[in-house]
Structure formats: structure tokens, C-alpha cells
mmCIF file of C-alpha atoms in Angstrom:
data_model
loop_
_atom_site.group_PDB
_atom_site.id
_atom_site.type_symbol
_atom_site.label_atom_id
_atom_site.label_comp_id
_atom_site.label_asym_id
_atom_site.label_seq_id
_atom_site.Cartn_x
_atom_site.Cartn_y
_atom_site.Cartn_z
ATOM 1 C CA LEU G 26 60.184 100.028 99.548
ATOM 2 C CA ALA G 27 62.744 99.608 102.368
ATOM 3 C CA PHE G 28 59.974 98.760 104.841
ATOM 4 C CA GLU G 29 58.497 96.141 102.497
ATOM 5 C CA LEU G 30 61.908 94.585 101.946
ATOM 6 C CA GLN G 31 62.562 94.564 105.716
ATOM 7 C CA GLU G 32 59.266 92.723 106.281
ATOM 8 C CA GLU G 33 60.057 90.210 103.520
ATOM 9 C CA LEU G 34 63.485 89.553 105.009
ATOM 10 C CA ARG G 35 62.087 89.085 108.503
ATOM 11 C CA ALA G 36 59.554 86.533 107.174
ATOM 12 C CA ILE G 37 62.470 84.495 105.861
ATOM 13 C CA CYS G 38 64.863 85.165 108.743
ATOM 14 C CA PRO G 39 63.329 86.737 111.855
ATOM 15 C CA GLY G 40 66.613 88.288 113.058
ATOM 16 C CA ALA G 41 67.427 89.948 109.723
ATOM 17 C CA PHE G 42 67.620 93.693 109.269
ATOM 18 C CA LEU G 43 68.056 96.073 106.363
ATOM 19 C CA MET G 44 70.883 98.599 106.446
ATOM 20 C CA LEU G 45 71.278 101.368 103.852
ATOM 21 C CA SER G 46 74.839 102.367 103.079
ATOM 22 C CA ASN G 47 76.520 105.056 100.968
ATOM 23 C CA ASP G 48 78.824 103.986 98.138
ATOM 24 C CA LEU G 49 82.014 104.227 100.195
ATOM 25 C CA GLY G 50 84.318 101.352 99.335
ATOM 26 C CA ARG G 51 81.890 99.496 97.065
ATOM 27 C CA ASP G 52 80.746 96.061 98.406
ATOM 28 C CA ILE G 53 83.727 95.723 100.734
ATOM 29 C CA GLY G 54 83.058 99.094 102.404
ATOM 30 C CA GLY G 55 79.434 98.023 102.803
ATOM 31 C CA PHE G 56 80.446 94.712 104.390
ATOM 32 C CA THR G 57 82.764 96.591 106.742
ATOM 33 C CA ARG G 58 79.960 98.921 107.880
ATOM 34 C CA LEU G 59 77.616 95.960 108.317
ATOM 35 C CA LEU G 60 80.167 94.060 110.446
ATOM 36 C CA GLU G 61 80.123 96.981 112.909
ATOM 37 C CA HIS G 62 76.665 95.661 113.918
ATOM 38 C CA VAL G 63 77.651 91.972 114.192
ATOM 39 C CA ASP G 64 79.127 90.083 117.118
ATOM 40 C CA ILE G 65 81.676 88.192 115.015
ATOM 41 C CA ALA G 66 82.632 85.912 117.897
ATOM 42 C CA ARG G 67 79.110 84.387 117.885
ATOM 43 C CA TYR G 68 79.768 82.729 114.519
ATOM 44 C CA ASP G 69 82.104 80.089 113.097
ATOM 45 C CA VAL G 70 81.832 80.894 109.387
ATOM 46 C CA PHE G 71 80.724 83.974 107.415
ATOM 47 C CA ALA G 72 79.245 84.076 103.922
ATOM 48 C CA PHE G 73 80.112 87.179 101.896
ATOM 49 C CA MET G 74 77.555 87.615 99.116
ATOM 50 C CA HIS G 75 76.365 90.592 97.058
ATOM 51 C CA SER G 76 74.641 91.519 93.822
ATOM 52 C CA LYS G 77 77.709 92.099 91.530
ATOM 53 C CA LYS G 78 76.052 95.203 90.132
ATOM 54 C CA SER G 79 78.549 97.823 88.968
ATOM 55 C CA PRO G 80 78.226 100.751 86.613
ATOM 56 C CA HIS G 81 81.066 99.397 84.407
ATOM 57 C CA ILE G 82 79.779 95.796 84.133
ATOM 58 C CA ALA G 83 76.979 94.750 81.809
ATOM 59 C CA ALA G 84 73.969 93.411 83.756
ATOM 60 C CA GLU G 85 74.197 89.972 82.109
ATOM 61 C CA THR G 86 77.912 89.721 82.925
ATOM 62 C CA GLY G 87 77.291 90.666 86.540
ATOM 63 C CA GLU G 88 74.470 88.131 86.793
ATOM 64 C CA TYR G 89 76.674 85.325 85.425
ATOM 65 C CA TRP G 90 79.563 86.352 87.677
ATOM 66 C CA ARG G 91 77.257 86.372 90.754
ATOM 67 C CA ARG G 92 75.657 83.008 89.931
ATOM 68 C CA SER G 93 78.992 81.288 89.300
ATOM 69 C CA LEU G 94 80.576 82.714 92.451
ATOM 70 C CA LEU G 95 77.581 81.633 94.524
ATOM 71 C CA SER G 96 77.265 78.178 92.940
ATOM 72 C CA ALA G 97 80.586 77.153 94.491
ATOM 73 C CA ILE G 98 79.520 77.979 98.050
ATOM 74 C CA ALA G 99 75.725 78.111 98.147
ATOM 75 C CA GLY G 100 74.384 76.996 94.775
ATOM 76 C CA SER G 101 72.212 74.468 96.520
ATOM 77 C CA PRO G 102 71.492 73.456 100.113
ATOM 78 C CA GLU G 103 73.742 70.437 99.607
ATOM 79 C CA THR G 104 76.608 72.597 98.320
ATOM 80 C CA ALA G 105 76.305 74.880 101.356
ATOM 81 C CA ARG G 106 76.263 71.827 103.671
ATOM 82 C CA GLU G 107 79.346 70.362 101.930
ATOM 83 C CA CYS G 108 81.217 73.626 102.481
ATOM 84 C CA LEU G 109 80.299 73.793 106.141
ATOM 85 C CA ARG G 110 81.321 70.127 106.587
ATOM 86 C CA LEU G 111 84.660 71.034 105.002
ATOM 87 C CA PHE G 112 85.255 73.774 107.620
ATOM 88 C CA ARG G 113 84.326 71.359 110.438
ATOM 89 C CA ALA G 114 86.372 68.443 109.128
ATOM 90 C CA ASN G 115 89.510 70.407 108.272
ATOM 91 C CA PRO G 116 90.548 73.120 110.753
ATOM 92 C CA ARG G 117 93.186 74.355 108.284
ATOM 93 C CA VAL G 118 90.556 75.556 105.781
ATOM 94 C CA GLY G 119 90.071 79.302 106.261
ATOM 95 C CA MET G 120 88.276 80.312 103.097
ATOM 96 C CA VAL G 121 86.224 78.606 100.359
ATOM 97 C CA GLY G 122 85.598 80.202 96.985
ATOM 98 C CA ALA G 123 84.891 79.584 93.300
ATOM 99 C CA LYS G 124 87.908 78.250 91.407
ATOM 100 C CA GLU G 125 86.403 79.633 88.186
ATOM 101 C CA TRP G 126 87.154 83.145 89.499
ATOM 102 C CA ARG G 127 90.612 82.501 90.930
ATOM 103 C CA SER G 128 92.930 85.201 89.605
ATOM 104 C CA HIS G 129 96.489 86.478 89.709
ATOM 105 C CA ASP G 130 95.761 89.747 87.862
ATOM 106 C CA MET G 131 96.963 92.800 89.734
ATOM 107 C CA GLY G 132 95.568 95.468 87.389
ATOM 108 C CA LYS G 133 96.188 98.968 88.779
ATOM 109 C CA ASN G 134 96.052 97.736 92.355
ATOM 110 C CA ILE G 135 99.682 97.108 93.294
ATOM 111 C CA ASP G 136 100.049 100.133 95.528
ATOM 112 C CA GLN G 137 96.809 99.427 97.456
ATOM 113 C CA TYR G 138 97.682 95.738 97.685
ATOM 114 C CA GLU G 139 101.215 96.257 99.007
ATOM 115 C CA ARG G 140 100.023 98.896 101.507
ATOM 116 C CA LEU G 141 97.288 96.587 102.809
ATOM 117 C CA LEU G 142 99.658 93.632 103.128
ATOM 118 C CA ASP G 143 102.006 95.801 105.192
ATOM 119 C CA ILE G 144 99.140 96.884 107.466
ATOM 120 C CA LEU G 145 97.926 93.281 107.812
ATOM 121 C CA GLY G 146 101.449 91.992 108.576
ATOM 122 C CA VAL G 147 101.565 89.613 105.599
ATOM 123 C CA ARG G 148 105.119 88.467 104.896
ATOM 124 C CA GLY G 149 107.173 86.276 102.586
ATOM 125 C CA ALA G 150 105.505 83.867 100.172
ATOM 126 C CA ASN G 151 102.090 84.765 101.608
ATOM 127 C CA ARG G 152 102.310 88.069 99.716
ATOM 128 C CA GLU G 153 101.906 86.269 96.389
ATOM 129 C CA VAL G 154 98.886 87.505 94.397
ATOM 130 C CA ASP G 155 96.351 84.657 94.290
ATOM 131 C CA TYR G 156 92.816 85.807 94.975
ATOM 132 C CA LEU G 157 89.123 85.376 94.269
ATOM 133 C CA SER G 158 87.812 87.920 91.770
ATOM 134 C CA GLY G 159 84.368 88.982 92.922
ATOM 135 C CA PHE G 160 84.579 88.960 96.745
ATOM 136 C CA MET G 161 81.988 86.217 97.413
ATOM 137 C CA PHE G 162 83.182 83.379 99.616
ATOM 138 C CA LEU G 163 82.901 81.599 102.967
ATOM 139 C CA MET G 164 85.447 82.477 105.651
ATOM 140 C CA ARG G 165 86.234 81.513 109.228
ATOM 141 C CA ALA G 166 85.150 84.077 111.811
ATOM 142 C CA GLU G 167 88.670 84.426 113.230
ATOM 143 C CA ILE G 168 89.902 85.719 109.855
ATOM 144 C CA VAL G 169 86.840 87.957 109.453
ATOM 145 C CA ALA G 170 87.589 89.493 112.853
ATOM 146 C CA ARG G 171 91.238 90.189 111.947
ATOM 147 C CA LEU G 172 90.232 91.645 108.563
ATOM 148 C CA PHE G 173 87.522 93.813 110.101
ATOM 149 C CA GLU G 174 89.944 95.311 112.615
ATOM 150 C CA THR G 175 91.984 96.632 109.700
ATOM 151 C CA LEU G 176 89.155 97.593 107.331
ATOM 152 C CA ARG G 177 87.303 99.653 109.919
ATOM 153 C CA LYS G 178 90.284 102.014 110.137
ATOM 154 C CA LEU G 179 90.443 102.657 106.390
ATOM 155 C CA GLU G 180 88.888 105.586 104.593
ATOM 156 C CA PHE G 181 87.188 104.091 101.566
ATOM 157 C CA GLU G 182 86.702 106.191 98.454
ATOM 158 C CA ASP G 183 83.239 107.626 97.699
ATOM 159 C CA GLY G 184 81.902 106.283 94.415
ATOM 160 C CA THR G 185 78.830 108.485 94.343
ATOM 161 C CA ASP G 186 78.519 110.407 91.085
ATOM 162 C CA LYS G 187 81.894 109.164 89.821
ATOM 163 C CA ASP G 188 82.447 108.266 86.174
ATOM 164 C CA ILE G 189 82.869 104.701 84.977
ATOM 165 C CA GLU G 190 86.661 104.872 84.894
ATOM 166 C CA PHE G 191 86.689 105.567 88.637
ATOM 167 C CA HIS G 192 84.920 102.277 89.368
ATOM 168 C CA LYS G 193 87.089 99.991 87.224
ATOM 169 C CA ASP G 194 90.308 99.627 89.221
ATOM 170 C CA GLY G 195 92.733 101.072 91.744
ATOM 171 C CA GLN G 196 90.463 101.683 94.731
ATOM 172 C CA ILE G 197 91.108 100.446 98.253
ATOM 173 C CA ALA G 198 88.352 97.832 97.772
ATOM 174 C CA HIS G 199 90.232 96.316 94.823
ATOM 175 C CA GLY G 200 93.357 96.030 96.954
ATOM 176 C CA VAL G 201 91.369 94.400 99.789
ATOM 177 C CA GLU G 202 89.871 91.875 97.362
ATOM 178 C CA ARG G 203 93.392 90.818 96.390
ATOM 179 C CA ALA G 204 94.794 90.902 99.917
ATOM 180 C CA VAL G 205 92.178 88.706 101.662
ATOM 181 C CA PRO G 206 93.617 85.280 100.606
ATOM 182 C CA ALA G 207 97.101 86.499 101.560
ATOM 183 C CA LEU G 208 95.793 87.255 105.050
ATOM 184 C CA VAL G 209 94.163 83.800 105.145
ATOM 185 C CA ARG G 210 97.549 82.217 104.390
ATOM 186 C CA GLN G 211 99.433 84.472 106.812
ATOM 187 C CA MET G 212 97.091 83.377 109.601
ATOM 188 C CA GLY G 213 98.012 79.711 108.952
ATOM 189 C CA TYR G 214 94.940 78.737 106.955
ATOM 190 C CA GLU G 215 94.463 77.632 103.378
ATOM 191 C CA VAL G 216 92.069 78.710 100.656
ATOM 192 C CA ARG G 217 89.972 75.898 99.228
ATOM 193 C CA TRP G 218 88.930 76.383 95.607
ATOM 194 C CA ARG G 219 85.691 74.636 94.502
#
């Protein structure tokens, strides 16, 4: 199956590759491990996208969540072009995401959030909780590089064979999700909600 998927990906995008990853840090841990194989400096903007499949989320809910997150940044070729034009036209824009999933809910993530903000050097008003629930967005490479330098040093929790309660809240990945826009603001950029 992996070989067939690899061939299918290469037909669409000749430079694509398939990387299998353990469930360490959920989607964010997977993105971190993937970025180890990417020359971030070669790119201007990154798109973070994933399936939104979780053991504690109904399949229909995850599908709706994924579609609505993606529709804001890549729902059509024109939407994707508009977002890229926005990055080119406004050098202050650091991140673009779906306003439908903008959140201020901390849940059980305050300790992870505060610890990550300290590590990232986020200070003052930039520490306010205002994030994109779902971790699918477009982001400038400079911010991705700064984020990656921190994430690669973290030890993400292993979700393999854990019960549903484990996956709901309080992991490092949930803190990262909430901390990313704070880092964007700390680096002098703004988040654009669409």
C-alpha cells in the first residue's frame, strides 16, 4: 500500500515522498519529523494540512473540521492564489487560517502553553490565547524555521495504544497549537483570519 501511494503521489508531484511516522506528538510531532527532511530556507510559505482523524472525534466531525479549515486557505485554486498574493502584498502577514476555527479556549493546556511561550521567548500581550483550533494554516518560512528549532528539541508523548481520554487534551501538541499564533505575533507578524 505504501509503495502504491508513493507512486500516486509522485505522479501528481514528482518530488513528493511518503514518510511513515509513529504517533509521537500527534499531527504536530509528525510535521516536526517531516521538517527534518526539508530545507526550510528554500520556501517562502508553508501549508500545514492533515486528515483531522482522531480516536476521540467522530469521522463526520473530523471531515467537516478538515474541509472548513482547508476551505479558508486552499478550498480552490483561486483561494490558494489569493492567500499567496496576500503574503506577497503584505510583508506583515505571517499566518493565514480559518476564522471559523479561531479560538480562545485553553482547556487543560495552560501548563504546556506557558512553558512553550517561555521557551519561545513570547512576552507581554503576545502571550494572549488566540489560536487556530485544528493546526491547518499557511505560514511564512521564517516563522516555521523558528518554530521547528524549538519543536525538534521537545519529547512528544507517545499516543500509541492510549485510551481516548489521553488524546483529548493536555499534551505538548495541544500547547503548541495554542502557542503558534503567539510566536507569530512575537516575531512582528500578524495572523490573518479568512
